[in-house]
Amino acid sequence: MSTARANANQSLYLAKILLDGWRAALEGEAVPVLSLQRAFLPGVQAHLRQSYGWFLLEIVDLDTPPGVSPPANAAALPPVAEGTAESGELRECMQLEQSGWLSSLLTNHSSQSVHQPRSSGNLANAAAPAGDFAEAVEWSVQLEKMMSRMRDSLDEY
């Protein structure tokens, strides 16, 4: 197994651990939903983004040296070598980055209002960050499905 594949799998696994914790906390009903969203969403989103970045490196068959971060999106990959065709999997990822679940995952929801402190004397809560538990689960499910489907195709070659 390539380093990129192993890192993609590990990041997806870590996101699922956070989702399980989020689910358990929601079911426990001891902490407000908004607080749980602020606590869990940034971590889930970060792990899923890393998983996707590592998967992009797997698609283009690039291993990176230790300590290097995965790309944030397909545009951050090195250019395809001259005379080499861009894979269908990479083209599909580029399209999904423009709209739908992958675009939503890559949008920086978690920093929109998560870290905004309350101003002194203001009892109003900051607006909820975009992206909730159901959406985070959907990102995880869709990413895992896409990776599995594309890996089947890549493994044939």
CSV table of C-alpha atoms in Angstrom, one decimal:
chain,number,residue,atom,x,y,z
A,1,MET,CA,0.0,0.0,0.0
A,2,SER,CA,1.3,3.4,-0.9
A,3,THR,CA,2.0,6.1,1.7
A,4,ALA,CA,-0.6,8.3,0.1
A,5,ARG,CA,-3.2,5.5,0.3
A,6,ALA,CA,-2.3,4.7,3.9
A,7,ASN,CA,-2.5,8.4,4.9
A,8,ALA,CA,-5.9,8.8,3.2
A,9,ASN,CA,-7.3,5.8,5.0
A,10,GLN,CA,-5.9,7.0,8.4
A,11,SER,CA,-7.4,10.5,8.0
A,12,LEU,CA,-10.8,9.0,7.0
A,13,TYR,CA,-10.6,6.7,10.0
A,14,LEU,CA,-9.9,9.6,12.4
A,15,ALA,CA,-12.8,11.6,11.0
A,16,LYS,CA,-15.1,8.6,11.6
A,17,ILE,CA,-13.9,8.4,15.2
A,18,LEU,CA,-14.8,12.1,15.7
A,19,LEU,CA,-18.2,11.5,14.0
A,20,ASP,CA,-18.9,8.6,16.4
A,21,GLY,CA,-18.1,10.8,19.4
A,22,TRP,CA,-20.3,13.6,18.0
A,23,ARG,CA,-23.1,11.1,17.5
A,24,ALA,CA,-22.8,9.8,21.1
A,25,ALA,CA,-22.7,13.4,22.5
A,26,LEU,CA,-25.8,14.3,20.5
A,27,GLU,CA,-27.6,11.3,21.8
A,28,GLY,CA,-26.5,12.1,25.4
A,29,GLU,CA,-28.2,15.5,25.1
A,30,ALA,CA,-26.0,16.9,27.9
A,31,VAL,CA,-24.4,19.6,25.7
A,32,PRO,CA,-26.2,22.0,23.4
A,33,VAL,CA,-26.2,21.0,19.7
A,34,LEU,CA,-24.5,24.2,18.7
A,35,SER,CA,-21.7,23.7,21.1
A,36,LEU,CA,-21.2,20.2,19.8
A,37,GLN,CA,-21.1,21.5,16.3
A,38,ARG,CA,-18.5,24.0,17.2
A,39,ALA,CA,-16.4,21.4,19.0
A,40,PHE,CA,-16.6,18.6,16.4
A,41,LEU,CA,-17.1,20.2,13.0
A,42,PRO,CA,-13.6,21.7,12.6
A,43,GLY,CA,-11.8,18.4,13.4
A,44,VAL,CA,-14.1,16.3,11.2
A,45,GLN,CA,-13.7,18.7,8.3
A,46,ALA,CA,-9.9,18.8,8.7
A,47,HIS,CA,-9.5,15.1,8.7
A,48,LEU,CA,-11.8,14.6,5.7
A,49,ARG,CA,-9.9,17.3,3.8
A,50,GLN,CA,-6.6,15.6,4.6
A,51,SER,CA,-8.0,12.3,3.5
A,52,TYR,CA,-9.1,13.8,0.2
A,53,GLY,CA,-5.7,15.5,-0.3
A,54,TRP,CA,-3.9,12.2,0.3
A,55,PHE,CA,-6.3,10.5,-2.1
A,56,LEU,CA,-5.5,13.1,-4.8
A,57,LEU,CA,-1.8,12.1,-4.4
A,58,GLU,CA,-2.8,8.5,-4.7
A,59,ILE,CA,-4.7,9.2,-7.9
A,60,VAL,CA,-1.7,10.8,-9.6
A,61,ASP,CA,0.6,8.1,-8.1
A,62,LEU,CA,2.8,10.6,-6.1
A,63,ASP,CA,4.3,9.8,-2.8
A,64,THR,CA,5.5,12.7,-0.7
A,65,PRO,CA,8.4,12.8,1.7
A,66,PRO,CA,7.5,12.6,5.5
A,67,GLY,CA,6.3,15.9,7.0
A,68,VAL,CA,4.7,17.2,3.7
A,69,SER,CA,1.0,18.1,3.9
A,70,PRO,CA,-1.4,16.8,1.2
A,71,PRO,CA,-2.7,19.3,-1.4
A,72,ALA,CA,-5.9,21.1,-0.5
A,73,ASN,CA,-7.5,20.5,-3.9
A,74,ALA,CA,-6.7,19.2,-7.4
A,75,ALA,CA,-5.3,22.6,-8.5
A,76,ALA,CA,-2.6,22.3,-5.9
A,77,LEU,CA,-1.2,19.1,-7.5
A,78,PRO,CA,1.9,19.3,-9.6
A,79,PRO,CA,1.2,19.7,-13.4
A,80,VAL,CA,0.7,16.5,-15.3
A,81,ALA,CA,3.9,15.5,-17.2
A,82,GLU,CA,3.9,16.6,-20.9
A,83,GLY,CA,2.5,13.8,-23.1
A,84,THR,CA,0.6,12.2,-20.2
A,85,ALA,CA,-3.2,12.3,-20.2
A,86,GLU,CA,-5.0,13.6,-17.2
A,87,SER,CA,-6.9,10.7,-15.5
A,88,GLY,CA,-10.6,10.5,-15.6
A,89,GLU,CA,-10.6,10.2,-11.8
A,90,LEU,CA,-8.7,13.5,-11.5
A,91,ARG,CA,-11.1,15.2,-13.9
A,92,GLU,CA,-14.0,13.9,-11.9
A,93,CYS,CA,-12.5,15.3,-8.7
A,94,MET,CA,-12.0,18.7,-10.3
A,95,GLN,CA,-15.6,18.7,-11.3
A,96,LEU,CA,-16.8,17.7,-7.8
A,97,GLU,CA,-14.7,20.4,-6.3
A,98,GLN,CA,-16.8,23.0,-8.2
A,99,SER,CA,-20.2,21.9,-6.8
A,100,GLY,CA,-22.0,19.4,-4.6
A,101,TRP,CA,-20.7,17.6,-1.5
A,102,LEU,CA,-17.0,17.9,-2.2
A,103,SER,CA,-17.3,21.7,-2.8
A,104,SER,CA,-19.1,22.0,0.5
A,105,LEU,CA,-16.5,19.9,2.3
A,106,LEU,CA,-13.7,22.1,0.9
A,107,THR,CA,-15.4,25.3,1.8
A,108,ASN,CA,-14.1,26.8,5.0
A,109,HIS,CA,-17.3,26.3,7.0
A,110,SER,CA,-15.6,25.6,10.3
A,111,SER,CA,-13.8,28.9,10.7
A,112,GLN,CA,-16.7,31.2,9.8
A,113,SER,CA,-18.0,31.7,13.3
A,114,VAL,CA,-16.5,28.9,15.5
A,115,HIS,CA,-13.7,31.0,17.0
A,116,GLN,CA,-15.5,34.3,17.3
A,117,PRO,CA,-15.6,35.3,21.0
A,118,ARG,CA,-18.6,37.0,22.5
A,119,SER,CA,-18.1,40.7,23.1
A,120,SER,CA,-18.3,42.0,26.6
A,121,GLY,CA,-21.9,42.4,27.8
A,122,ASN,CA,-23.4,40.6,24.8
A,123,LEU,CA,-25.5,37.6,25.7
A,124,ALA,CA,-26.3,36.7,22.1
A,125,ASN,CA,-24.7,33.7,20.6
A,126,ALA,CA,-22.6,33.9,17.5
A,127,ALA,CA,-24.2,32.4,14.4
A,128,ALA,CA,-23.8,28.7,14.0
A,129,PRO,CA,-21.1,27.6,11.7
A,130,ALA,CA,-22.3,26.2,8.4
A,131,GLY,CA,-22.2,22.4,8.3
A,132,ASP,CA,-23.9,20.2,10.8
A,133,PHE,CA,-23.7,16.6,11.9
A,134,ALA,CA,-25.8,15.2,9.1
A,135,GLU,CA,-23.7,17.1,6.5
A,136,ALA,CA,-20.5,15.9,8.0
A,137,VAL,CA,-21.7,12.3,7.9
A,138,GLU,CA,-22.7,12.8,4.3
A,139,TRP,CA,-19.2,14.1,3.5
A,140,SER,CA,-17.6,11.1,5.1
A,141,VAL,CA,-19.9,8.6,3.3
A,142,GLN,CA,-19.5,10.3,-0.1
A,143,LEU,CA,-15.7,10.5,0.2
A,144,GLU,CA,-15.4,6.8,1.2
A,145,LYS,CA,-17.7,5.8,-1.7
A,146,MET,CA,-15.7,7.9,-4.2
A,147,MET,CA,-12.4,6.6,-2.9
A,148,SER,CA,-13.6,3.0,-3.1
A,149,ARG,CA,-15.0,3.3,-6.5
A,150,MET,CA,-12.0,5.1,-8.0
A,151,ARG,CA,-9.6,2.7,-6.3
A,152,ASP,CA,-11.3,-0.2,-8.0
A,153,SER,CA,-10.7,1.5,-11.3
A,154,LEU,CA,-7.1,2.5,-10.5
A,155,ASP,CA,-6.2,-1.0,-9.3
A,156,GLU,CA,-7.3,-2.4,-12.7
A,157,TYR,CA,-4.4,-0.6,-14.4
